[in-house]
Structures are given as C-alpha cells and as structure tokens.
C-alpha cells in the first residue's frame, strides 16, 4: 500500500489499536490534521491547551493501561506539552507524543515556531526520535510504542518535520508486527537465585511488611500481590502511586506510607525487620530522612528498572524483573517450602500494629460547623460506592483523597505523584471518562489547582464527558499555606488569592452545571444530586474549613517514627487563621 | 576513585548529548569524554572518565545502560586495562632551554612535531598521570598551549567490548 507520511502516521496509530488522539492543530501538523479529517477510525479529541492534551492522554493511559497518544504542533505547541510529558515520565506512564517540526531544510535556522523538541524533552522522556526519512516513519512509530509500553513504561516523543508528512510524497506502507532494538531488552523474569534468597529471608521474618508501589499497578500485578500478601499474612502498605493495587478495605492493609501516610504504616516500616519493596522506588516523600529510614530492616526490592535499585536506599536482595512474573515465582516457592512464616511472631507483630492503629491517626472533627474536606471525601466514597475513578490535582485535597477514599481496585486512583503537577486532574478525568463512559469519574481538586487547566471545561462539553468536579475550596493554596504555618511562623506569602472566580457562574458559562455547597449537612445531598446527573458535567464548589491541615505529617528532615499527629484527636479544630 | 567507562553507543545524531545530558541532569562529573566511530559504522565508542564513590559509579553505569542508545558498557577500573591519552604541548623556548626541553621530551618518550626559533610542539601519549607529570616538569611560564585528548582505554587479554 502506498501512503504519504501523514497517512502513514494515522494508519500506524490505527494499526497500533489507538482509539483516541488528544491534540491541538497548528502549522507544522496541518498535513496530519488533513489525514485525520479523512478517516473515522482514530478519534481526535481537541483540547484547549496542549498541557491538557498530555494530561488527558495520561489519564486515559493510567485508567486503561494502554498508551496515551498526543499530537501537538511545533514550537509553542511542543513546549506546552512538556509539563505533561514530564508528569508522565515521573510516574512511568506509557505515552507517545507526536510533535510537528518545521520542515527539515529549515531546521536550525530559527524558523517560525521552531524549537528543538528532541533537545528540550531529552531529560523527561524515556526516549525520543526525530524522523528524517518518510520510509522510516512506520518503523519509528512502532519502536516508540514498543519502548513506551515495555520495561519501565514512559513517554516517548516522535518529532516529525513537516516535509516528512508532505501529501505529495508517497512510499510503500507496512506496519511492522514486531520491532527489536538491539540495545533495549528489559529483564522480565528476574534471577532465580535472587528470588530464592528473597523467599528464604521472607520466611524467617519476625516483623515483615510489604511496601508496594505504582509498579504493581503498571505491571498489572494486583492479583498476584493479593495472593502473595494473603498467603504470607503480612501487613501491606501502598505508596501514593500504588493505592488500589491492594484493596484498602482489607484487614491486612495498613494504609498509605510516607509524608502523609498513616501512623501504623510508617511505624510498621520503622520497626520492621524484613521489608519487601514491590515496584516502588524509595521516593523522598516515602522515606523521610534517609539516615533514619527503617533502621532494623533487611530489604528485598523487586523492580523492572535496575537503576531504581539501591539508588537512595541500599537493599540486601535486589530482584530485577517485572513484578508479576517475579511475584508468581515467589508465591510458588513459598507454597512449596516446608518452612512457613512464624505464626507466633506474626501474631505479636499484628498486635503491635493494632496498637498503632488504635491511635486513629485519620480521625478528625466530625462535629465541626464548617465543612471538613475529609468529610467530603468520605461522602464521595459512599455516594460512588467506592467504585469511581478519582483523579486529583496536587495539594491538600490530593492527600485527603488518598487518605479518605479507600481504593479497592488498581487504576481507579489517578494523580500526579512524582512531578506533582497542578492542573492534572480535570484533563485527566476527561481522558478517563472517554475510556470508561459508563463509570463515575470524579476530579477532586482545589480552588488553586483547578484554575491551572480550567479551560478544559470546554473540551468536556464538546466531547460530552460528564465528569464531576469536587472543588475543595478553601481560598488558599492549602498545602503551601500548611507548610508556611509549620515552617515559616504562619507568614502566608502569596498562598492566598484575593480574587477567586465564581466557579458556579464559570461552570455555567462553559455550559455545565454549577453547584455551591457551604453547609456540612448539604454535602451528601449535593453529591447525590450531582452524580444522579449522568449526562452533565457538574462543578461542585464546596467551601471547606480554610484552616484544615493534612495529618499525620512527617515534616521535612524527620524519620518515619517522628510523625506530627493531629493535636488531641476528636477535639474541635475550628479556628481563625493568624 | 577515578573510573574509565567505555561505552558502545548507536552512532546516531543526539546520542552524545543524551550521555552528556544525563551527567549534567543528575549532577555527575565528567573529567573527560572522547568519542569516535568504530569499525562497525553503526556504533560509536565513547570513553568517559569520571570520579565518584562506588554507589555513584553504580548509579552512573545503571543510568547509562538505561539510555536506549547505549548498547553496552564496561567500567575499565573493574579489570586490568591499558589507559592512554594523547597530548600536544606548545612550549616557548629559546637558547639554552631548547636542549633541556628536548631531553625532557626524550625522557617522557615524547616527539617534537614542530620547531620555530622560539617554540616547540611536543607530542606525547601515555596514561593521564604521565602527561600530568610532564606538564609539572615544565616551567609554567614557558607553556603556551596544552591540548589533551582525554583518556581512552582498553582491557588487557582476549576479552573485548563488542556486540
């Protein structure tokens, strides 16, 4: 089949099984957009800003496990996409970003809308390509999808100069079924000897804990993790990125760990003698002060990326491989082993953990006359029966969503963990809703974050993606304000906006339903009303207690055992800000 | 400790900047870097000299291996190896000092490549430490220019770094 470059791109995406492209047209990609116009197989979602395109594709990828695809033009289109590319990179999300480039002959001449996209994105992609020959286009696209989706996944950029998509130049097209890259062969199965050693150590543990992360979600290994944990009877903690991979309502789950993790998770990590880290990377928000991290533990680490192993925390037994096959092999060895985990040791370990649980570190003032953000999330959980896809932006609301919405399934909790990108939530929710039109999709956000990509409300109307926006409005950049309260003697430098739009009117202006909620007793009925409107995007502006902080907290420079808990749990925290 | 890392990398535009970018982004230092195409034109060989603790060197080799363009690499410091660097030095020299510089070049097995009434250009190869020693032996105010290639290396014995 003879096709031109633009047709090759679109046909390749079709052959790759791509349903949606998230993009925005411009000069360098006009040939591509003309090819999109002439077919119906690959649907294009027109965003209102390229950052929105990347987050929407990212949300789609996180919810489905399939790679998200983005199409942007050269220059500003490309640079606008960079934040979203970096977001996906930090959380290892498979994406393929196609950027237009000025025609090959003028590259390097500071042509109109020229930017060195390959150079700019190099530090925040898994790999990138500049296409120089139309006959290599299909193979390059196949390579991009291969790299993006295998090993430790990540975003891959394909920069395509305009002359490569010239409709007048046709070449024969065949989409390769398979590609091999001689320098790229990610280890999958893990070393048998290392796996054996790990199992031996696990079976001698007295105070074990399973610390699992986003790798279990990405590696589709939730079932294996559950089997593994339940066979051993060990406690499980999840990272922010790993929530849902182990059911949060299960009794073996001790909550999220790290800076805003639960008291029991962090104390169990601190006191543990054997930790098995599964698809987690010892991020600084998890470890706290490194010198004080898990002083008594021998650590086993399963990760598909060898560079994640012993990067910040030295481990005793590394296993390089995909978490799924490695966990399967471990489970078999455990079942075949004559040695079993010590019942007595585990019983006393669980007793200890139950004492930490009794601290009830997530309790908050339920009698408040103000709307507590935690209460909103709890009600959201109930109204959606724990089944919603929840996206979030970044800040206090993100932590509350992570703490108070117990996720029982992987890929339901969609947030920017590594990069911490405000503006992620709304476009991500649109991407999720396109993938799962029959599921409830909620975007938990705040008055500051939502304004960073609010233009995508327009996209939500155009493509009829009825998401529910839960805006926990405290008129502050809450997390910034909290840090200023803790570390800067409450000097709230620029964490407050004097003018916040009337979100209800704004939502209506964009063609959606706006709701304002300012009394605790109205929260539940308003949520029920909003989720009953199946075909409408609803913006719920919920005025919450402006002084509320996220607890527990490991303040910077402190260890897991040195958490700041809410003062006198259960007492009123209604107060005026200094 | 000093490490000489030899890298086989795809001979493609941008491959060098991926390596250089990795070092600056992650705060590793590069003492020297040489690169040239190999007998297989699809591959370049890069020799990179860096310093760091064992942990840092381990991260450097892992991060380099993670680059899609990197085909293979070895840390030469892990085995017996030969290290060589090429240097050319332009030295201001007149009258009596000319004989001195010539014998100095002989001692270090250097070659004089260019002679003018007031200068010599001396060529020398050897481990970087030997070149350092030669420079140290020359009076600083007579040095006009020093050009060094950066170290390259190869392991001893039959084993080699190839596909």
XYZ file of C-alpha atoms in Angstrom, chain A residues 89 118 122-123 125-129 132 143 147 152 181-184 305-312 314, chain B residues 10-14 17-18 21 25-26 40 42-43 55 58-59 62-63 65-71 163:
52
model
C 7.834 10.417 32.897
C 14.170 16.480 20.906
C 15.501 14.642 26.390
C 15.644 14.708 30.198
C 11.256 11.156 28.118
C 12.108 7.501 28.078
C 13.321 8.064 24.531
C 12.717 10.388 21.616
C 13.034 10.293 17.860
C 14.371 12.184 8.922
C 9.564 1.479 18.052
C 9.700 1.477 24.120
C 9.567 0.511 32.938
C 16.076 -2.723 19.330
C 19.472 -4.317 19.935
C 20.293 -2.008 22.827
C 16.938 -2.380 24.582
C 14.354 -0.796 36.421
C 17.830 -1.734 37.713
C 18.577 1.960 38.237
C 15.811 2.126 40.860
C 17.623 -0.407 42.969
C 19.924 0.948 45.672
C 19.517 4.459 44.241
C 18.754 6.069 47.576
C 20.759 0.200 49.922
C 24.431 3.820 18.478
C 26.163 6.124 16.010
C 23.195 8.470 15.743
C 22.674 12.202 15.970
C 21.928 13.172 19.530
C 24.024 14.723 24.024
C 21.962 12.020 25.735
C 22.742 15.497 29.368
C 20.957 16.409 34.891
C 21.995 14.020 37.638
C 31.225 -1.042 12.664
C 26.616 1.896 13.136
C 28.393 2.108 16.502
C 27.463 3.999 44.870
C 26.967 2.124 40.173
C 24.194 4.645 39.511
C 22.896 1.871 35.514
C 21.617 5.197 34.243
C 22.602 1.446 30.484
C 19.056 2.774 30.684
C 19.631 5.094 27.724
C 18.062 3.386 24.747
C 21.033 4.276 22.507
C 23.600 2.652 24.798
C 24.300 -0.845 23.520
C 28.318 -6.758 20.284
